[in-house]
Amino acid sequence: MRLGEVLRRATGHLERTSETARLDAELLLAHALDRSRIELYTDLDRPLNDNEVDRYRELVARRSRCEPVAYILGEWGFRRLTLDCDPRALIPRPETEIVVERCLERLRGLEQPCVLDVGTGTGAIALAIADEHAGARVTGIDASPDALALARENAARTGIAVELIEHDLRGGLPGGPYDLVVSNPPYVAPAELDTLMRDVRDYEPHVALVGEGVTEAVALGARDVLRPGGWLVLEVAEGQAPVVRERLEELGYAETEITPDLTGRERVVEGRA
Ligand SMILES: C[S@@+](CC[C@H](N)C(=O)[O-])C[C@H]1O[C@@H](n2cnc3c(N)ncnc32)[C@H](O)[C@@H]1O
């Protein structure tokens, strides 16, 4: 079978379980053949050998059981970085790239700002800020030793220096004073877990997804470690931005602001200590 035909069939197969079947099929085929996605398009007529087809079939079978593409590939892109990704931590999302964007905006002009990333997971936010703001001194904390191990691997992979500490935010936030505290906390209510897509519910760590009152705990803790005038930047659940903004104002945060993601959904809330 030729590459184009294999791709077409895999896409048809994946359409039963994935909303991004064509993209998934391309990413997995590129991975199986050790090529870039673009290279596939210059090779659509190339016949695949049995080994290549078998390798690809195995990857497509995993995806058809709803395993996320990022976990199958073992890595995922986040802003300028490619990070190791596996079930020890949440897969970094496009909306979280907007969170980083907002942080960089707030840090602009500061030579050596101190930043705390609460619930760092793969280390995505911490590493991206350190990567894109020269001089930033970034600390990432997480209660999950597994997630922290992955974040450390990502720091080594990218060669970016960040401090990574195992710490449960329910005991308050460590260190400070910080110029900025950022968090993408778990915000799915336990009762909502069953409503999540299978890709998420069955594969991503529940400690990264499910949490009640975590956003509030971060906002409370951040007041103690932010320097006056420092910024809190939060990713929030869809539909929660106005409520979180109001709560930040009740807690004394000023200049609160909501930013939509690329699809227009209000996903980032920030305020000034
Ligand atoms: C939604 S994930 C965010 C991961 C990463 N920052 C990102 O945006 O891709 C939330 C993270 O918070 C961590 N977490 C959950 N409860 C925590 C707690 N009580 N203290 C510290 N970290 C916690 C989880 O282990 C997980 O890595």
Tab-separated table of C-alpha atoms and ligand atoms in Angstrom:
chain	number	residue	atom	x	y	z
A	1	MET	CA	0.000	0.000	0.000
A	2	ARG	CA	1.123	3.515	-0.735
A	3	LEU	CA	1.582	6.129	1.957
A	4	GLY	CA	-1.391	8.262	0.835
A	5	GLU	CA	-3.734	5.280	0.872
A	6	VAL	CA	-2.504	4.142	4.317
A	7	LEU	CA	-3.118	7.642	5.626
A	8	ARG	CA	-6.614	7.753	4.140
A	9	ARG	CA	-7.575	4.409	5.683
A	10	ALA	CA	-6.165	5.268	9.104
A	11	THR	CA	-8.074	8.557	9.053
A	12	GLY	CA	-11.324	6.726	8.291
A	13	HIS	CA	-10.645	4.308	11.139
A	14	LEU	CA	-9.839	7.065	13.643
A	15	GLU	CA	-12.875	9.152	12.709
A	16	ARG	CA	-14.946	6.793	14.875
A	17	THR	CA	-13.208	7.932	18.050
A	18	SER	CA	-11.337	11.156	17.309
A	19	GLU	CA	-12.410	14.632	16.260
A	20	THR	CA	-8.929	15.249	14.883
A	21	ALA	CA	-8.607	11.997	12.915
A	22	ARG	CA	-6.615	13.314	9.938
A	23	LEU	CA	-4.164	15.226	12.099
A	24	ASP	CA	-3.749	12.236	14.421
A	25	ALA	CA	-3.197	9.913	11.463
A	26	GLU	CA	-0.519	12.209	10.044
A	27	LEU	CA	1.300	12.726	13.353
A	28	LEU	CA	1.343	8.998	14.055
A	29	LEU	CA	2.518	8.103	10.552
A	30	ALA	CA	5.266	10.705	10.686
A	31	HIS	CA	6.321	9.173	14.029
A	32	ALA	CA	6.212	5.602	12.682
A	33	LEU	CA	8.360	6.573	9.681
A	34	ASP	CA	10.593	8.960	11.645
A	35	ARG	CA	9.707	11.800	9.272
A	36	SER	CA	8.168	15.227	9.673
A	37	ARG	CA	4.479	15.697	8.811
A	38	ILE	CA	5.431	17.915	5.861
A	39	GLU	CA	7.672	15.193	4.434
A	40	LEU	CA	4.672	12.858	4.240
A	41	TYR	CA	3.138	15.110	1.606
A	42	THR	CA	6.116	14.866	-0.702
A	43	ASP	CA	6.011	11.060	-0.426
A	44	LEU	CA	2.322	10.194	-0.835
A	45	ASP	CA	3.063	7.679	-3.614
A	46	ARG	CA	5.801	5.822	-1.763
A	47	PRO	CA	4.920	2.175	-1.002
A	48	LEU	CA	5.285	1.244	2.695
A	49	ASN	CA	6.996	-2.010	3.637
A	50	ASP	CA	5.434	-4.542	6.049
A	51	ASN	CA	7.479	-3.345	9.023
A	52	GLU	CA	6.379	0.235	8.514
A	53	VAL	CA	2.723	-0.766	8.147
A	54	ASP	CA	2.878	-2.947	11.290
A	55	ARG	CA	4.478	-0.173	13.314
A	56	TYR	CA	1.866	2.296	12.139
A	57	ARG	CA	-1.019	-0.109	12.728
A	58	GLU	CA	0.041	-0.493	16.366
A	59	LEU	CA	0.084	3.290	16.909
A	60	VAL	CA	-3.306	3.732	15.236
A	61	ALA	CA	-4.746	0.936	17.395
A	62	ARG	CA	-3.575	2.772	20.527
A	63	ARG	CA	-5.152	6.005	19.319
A	64	SER	CA	-8.401	4.238	18.458
A	65	ARG	CA	-8.551	3.214	22.146
A	66	CYS	CA	-8.502	6.977	22.865
A	67	GLU	CA	-4.925	7.176	24.120
A	68	PRO	CA	-3.834	10.807	23.561
A	69	VAL	CA	-1.488	11.376	20.614
A	70	ALA	CA	0.961	13.218	22.880
A	71	TYR	CA	1.370	10.133	25.086
A	72	ILE	CA	1.791	7.867	22.060
A	73	LEU	CA	4.443	10.162	20.578
A	74	GLY	CA	6.036	10.663	23.998
A	75	GLU	CA	6.488	14.365	23.357
A	76	TRP	CA	4.452	17.464	22.574
A	77	GLY	CA	5.086	21.006	21.440
A	78	PHE	CA	4.507	23.922	23.807
A	79	ARG	CA	5.391	27.397	22.580
A	80	ARG	CA	9.034	27.155	21.395
A	81	LEU	CA	9.719	23.916	23.252
A	82	THR	CA	9.226	20.221	22.650
A	83	LEU	CA	8.572	18.516	25.967
A	84	ASP	CA	8.539	14.891	27.071
A	85	CYS	CA	4.961	13.862	27.690
A	86	ASP	CA	3.652	10.780	29.429
A	87	PRO	CA	0.874	9.847	31.861
A	88	ARG	CA	2.827	11.233	34.822
A	89	ALA	CA	1.530	14.714	33.950
A	90	LEU	CA	-1.139	16.623	32.075
A	91	ILE	CA	-0.507	17.267	28.372
A	92	PRO	CA	0.180	21.009	27.934
A	93	ARG	CA	-2.744	22.673	26.124
A	94	PRO	CA	-2.884	25.523	23.578
A	95	GLU	CA	-4.871	27.711	26.009
A	96	THR	CA	-1.987	27.434	28.474
A	97	GLU	CA	0.231	29.048	25.832
A	98	ILE	CA	-1.977	32.136	26.265
A	99	VAL	CA	-1.333	31.966	30.025
A	100	VAL	CA	2.399	32.153	29.279
A	101	GLU	CA	1.746	35.024	26.866
A	102	ARG	CA	0.037	36.998	29.644
A	103	CYS	CA	2.864	36.256	32.085
A	104	LEU	CA	5.472	37.483	29.608
A	105	GLU	CA	3.452	40.662	29.111
A	106	ARG	CA	3.371	41.266	32.879
A	107	LEU	CA	7.085	40.564	33.228
A	108	ARG	CA	8.096	42.843	30.376
A	109	GLY	CA	10.791	45.295	31.410
A	110	LEU	CA	11.818	43.392	34.564
A	111	GLU	CA	15.444	42.306	34.406
A	112	GLN	CA	15.478	39.395	36.821
A	113	PRO	CA	11.884	38.723	37.857
A	114	CYS	CA	11.121	35.921	40.315
A	115	VAL	CA	8.283	33.685	39.171
A	116	LEU	CA	6.428	30.813	40.843
A	117	ASP	CA	4.523	28.214	38.759
A	118	VAL	CA	2.058	26.372	41.006
A	119	GLY	CA	1.253	22.833	39.819
A	120	THR	CA	3.960	22.726	37.196
A	121	GLY	CA	3.160	19.275	35.700
A	122	THR	CA	5.496	18.746	32.719
A	123	GLY	CA	7.115	22.056	33.660
A	124	ALA	CA	5.554	23.641	30.566
A	125	ILE	CA	4.721	27.081	31.990
A	126	ALA	CA	7.871	27.378	34.114
A	127	LEU	CA	10.168	26.317	31.277
A	128	ALA	CA	8.458	28.479	28.647
A	129	ILE	CA	8.716	31.594	30.842
A	130	ALA	CA	12.381	30.914	31.612
A	131	ASP	CA	12.950	30.282	27.895
A	132	GLU	CA	11.259	33.448	26.689
A	133	HIS	CA	12.139	35.978	29.379
A	134	ALA	CA	15.904	36.278	29.687
A	135	GLY	CA	16.907	36.660	33.326
A	136	ALA	CA	13.691	35.210	34.804
A	137	ARG	CA	14.273	33.072	37.889
A	138	VAL	CA	11.506	30.517	37.833
A	139	THR	CA	10.432	28.026	40.496
A	140	GLY	CA	7.919	25.283	39.761
A	141	ILE	CA	6.135	23.335	42.479
A	142	ASP	CA	3.943	20.262	42.315
A	143	ALA	CA	2.520	17.851	44.863
A	144	SER	CA	3.021	14.935	42.471
A	145	PRO	CA	6.509	13.375	42.615
A	146	ASP	CA	5.788	11.756	39.230
A	147	ALA	CA	4.994	15.078	37.585
A	148	LEU	CA	8.098	16.649	39.127
A	149	ALA	CA	10.304	13.839	37.819
A	150	LEU	CA	8.941	14.538	34.334
A	151	ALA	CA	9.452	18.293	34.772
A	152	ARG	CA	13.083	17.595	35.736
A	153	GLU	CA	13.515	15.490	32.598
A	154	ASN	CA	12.115	18.369	30.575
A	155	ALA	CA	14.470	20.850	32.208
A	156	ALA	CA	17.353	18.545	31.263
A	157	ARG	CA	15.985	17.995	27.740
A	158	THR	CA	15.598	21.707	27.032
A	159	GLY	CA	18.699	22.793	28.943
A	160	ILE	CA	16.627	25.450	30.717
A	161	ALA	CA	17.430	26.103	34.379
A	162	VAL	CA	14.401	26.224	36.672
A	163	GLU	CA	14.032	25.300	40.333
A	164	LEU	CA	11.615	22.401	40.885
A	165	ILE	CA	10.247	21.627	44.339
A	166	GLU	CA	7.845	18.992	45.636
A	167	HIS	CA	5.308	21.014	47.580
A	168	ASP	CA	1.592	20.771	48.336
A	169	LEU	CA	-0.034	24.171	47.852
A	170	ARG	CA	-2.593	23.387	50.558
A	171	GLY	CA	0.162	24.190	53.059
A	172	GLY	CA	0.617	27.652	51.493
A	173	LEU	CA	3.097	28.663	48.809
A	174	PRO	CA	6.860	28.510	49.364
A	175	GLY	CA	9.514	31.216	49.123
A	176	GLY	CA	9.003	34.650	47.705
A	177	PRO	CA	8.660	37.487	47.286
A	178	TYR	CA	7.712	36.819	43.670
A	179	ASP	CA	7.000	39.263	40.888
A	180	LEU	CA	4.503	36.843	39.435
A	181	VAL	CA	2.652	33.703	40.519
A	182	VAL	CA	1.097	31.647	37.744
A	183	SER	CA	-1.038	28.540	37.938
A	184	ASN	CA	-3.094	26.232	35.805
A	185	PRO	CA	-4.641	24.406	38.756
A	186	PRO	CA	-6.867	21.323	38.618
A	187	TYR	CA	-10.398	22.700	38.220
A	188	VAL	CA	-12.684	19.833	37.261
A	189	ALA	CA	-15.264	19.121	39.974
A	190	PRO	CA	-15.243	15.444	41.067
A	191	ALA	CA	-18.857	15.057	39.873
A	192	GLU	CA	-17.828	16.228	36.381
A	193	LEU	CA	-15.090	13.625	35.885
A	194	ASP	CA	-17.431	11.249	34.050
A	195	THR	CA	-18.408	13.980	31.580
A	196	LEU	CA	-14.837	14.411	30.296
A	197	MET	CA	-13.691	12.965	26.980
A	198	ARG	CA	-12.285	9.443	27.313
A	199	ASP	CA	-8.868	10.631	26.109
A	200	VAL	CA	-8.666	12.885	29.134
A	201	ARG	CA	-10.557	10.880	31.764
A	202	ASP	CA	-8.961	7.510	31.066
A	203	TYR	CA	-5.373	8.607	30.442
A	204	GLU	CA	-4.421	11.890	32.097
A	205	PRO	CA	-3.606	11.931	35.836
A	206	HIS	CA	-6.685	12.708	37.912
A	207	VAL	CA	-4.599	14.710	40.381
A	208	ALA	CA	-3.939	17.129	37.496
A	209	LEU	CA	-7.592	17.382	36.520
A	210	VAL	CA	-9.803	17.133	39.552
A	211	GLY	CA	-9.774	19.657	42.339
A	212	GLU	CA	-12.177	21.724	44.328
A	213	GLY	CA	-11.121	25.042	45.812
A	214	VAL	CA	-7.616	24.800	44.337
A	215	THR	CA	-7.920	28.070	42.397
A	216	GLU	CA	-9.040	29.774	45.615
A	217	ALA	CA	-6.133	28.225	47.545
A	218	VAL	CA	-3.642	29.513	44.953
A	219	ALA	CA	-5.164	33.010	45.058
A	220	LEU	CA	-5.018	33.041	48.868
A	221	GLY	CA	-1.478	31.637	49.013
A	222	ALA	CA	-0.217	34.024	46.345
A	223	ARG	CA	-1.183	37.054	48.459
A	224	ASP	CA	1.447	35.958	51.006
A	225	VAL	CA	4.296	35.486	48.546
A	226	LEU	CA	3.749	38.176	45.892
A	227	ARG	CA	5.608	41.408	46.322
A	228	PRO	CA	3.336	44.470	46.343
A	229	GLY	CA	2.421	45.155	42.724
A	230	GLY	CA	3.215	41.573	41.668
A	231	TRP	CA	0.847	39.671	39.388
A	232	LEU	CA	-1.249	36.543	39.793
A	233	VAL	CA	-2.094	34.841	36.485
A	234	LEU	CA	-4.570	31.950	36.532
A	235	GLU	CA	-5.924	29.564	33.942
A	236	VAL	CA	-9.572	28.866	34.724
A	237	ALA	CA	-12.289	26.485	33.574
A	238	GLU	CA	-14.507	27.552	30.701
A	239	GLY	CA	-17.333	29.718	32.066
A	240	GLN	CA	-15.538	30.432	35.356
A	241	ALA	CA	-13.597	33.572	34.440
A	242	PRO	CA	-16.144	36.162	35.721
A	243	VAL	CA	-16.570	34.300	39.031
A	244	VAL	CA	-12.834	33.980	39.549
A	245	ARG	CA	-12.302	37.627	38.650
A	246	GLU	CA	-14.901	38.691	41.227
A	247	ARG	CA	-13.274	36.483	43.851
A	248	LEU	CA	-9.835	37.962	43.123
A	249	GLU	CA	-11.297	41.429	43.645
A	250	GLU	CA	-12.840	40.332	46.976
A	251	LEU	CA	-9.402	39.056	47.994
A	252	GLY	CA	-7.911	42.481	47.293
A	253	TYR	CA	-6.383	41.945	43.854
A	254	ALA	CA	-6.479	45.062	41.674
A	255	GLU	CA	-6.457	45.705	37.915
A	256	THR	CA	-8.125	42.347	37.271
A	257	GLU	CA	-8.340	41.290	33.658
A	258	ILE	CA	-9.773	38.411	31.633
A	259	THR	CA	-8.141	37.176	28.416
A	260	PRO	CA	-9.801	34.840	25.910
A	261	ASP	CA	-7.954	31.949	24.281
A	262	LEU	CA	-7.554	31.613	20.506
A	263	THR	CA	-11.079	30.207	20.226
A	264	GLY	CA	-12.541	33.213	22.062
A	265	ARG	CA	-13.210	31.382	25.343
A	266	GLU	CA	-12.357	33.326	28.493
A	267	ARG	CA	-9.636	31.177	30.051
A	268	VAL	CA	-7.127	33.473	31.763
A	269	VAL	CA	-7.758	35.722	34.763
A	270	GLU	CA	-5.153	37.949	36.311
A	271	GLY	CA	-4.904	40.482	39.093
A	272	ARG	CA	-2.326	42.613	40.857
A	273	ALA	CA	-1.367	42.212	44.516
B	1	LIG	C1	-3.900	21.170	35.352
B	1	LIG	S1	-2.329	20.501	35.787
B	1	LIG	C2	-1.263	21.759	35.117
B	1	LIG	C3	0.060	21.256	34.655
B	1	LIG	C4	0.896	22.308	33.898
B	1	LIG	N1	1.117	23.485	34.705
B	1	LIG	C5	0.221	22.695	32.604
B	1	LIG	O1	-0.378	23.786	32.561
B	1	LIG	O2	0.281	21.934	31.634
B	1	LIG	C6	-2.329	20.823	37.525
B	1	LIG	C7	-1.079	20.387	38.281
B	1	LIG	O3	-1.292	20.702	39.669
B	1	LIG	C8	-0.741	19.666	40.467
B	1	LIG	N2	-1.423	19.677	41.761
B	1	LIG	C9	-2.651	19.196	42.065
B	1	LIG	N3	-2.937	19.391	43.354
B	1	LIG	C10	-1.863	20.031	43.890
B	1	LIG	C11	-1.539	20.506	45.185
B	1	LIG	N4	-2.396	20.363	46.207
B	1	LIG	N5	-0.344	21.106	45.394
B	1	LIG	C12	0.531	21.259	44.357
B	1	LIG	N6	0.292	20.825	43.111
B	1	LIG	C13	-0.890	20.217	42.868
B	1	LIG	C14	-0.981	18.392	39.658
B	1	LIG	O4	-0.093	17.374	40.042
B	1	LIG	C15	-0.766	18.895	38.238
B	1	LIG	O5	0.554	18.697	37.809
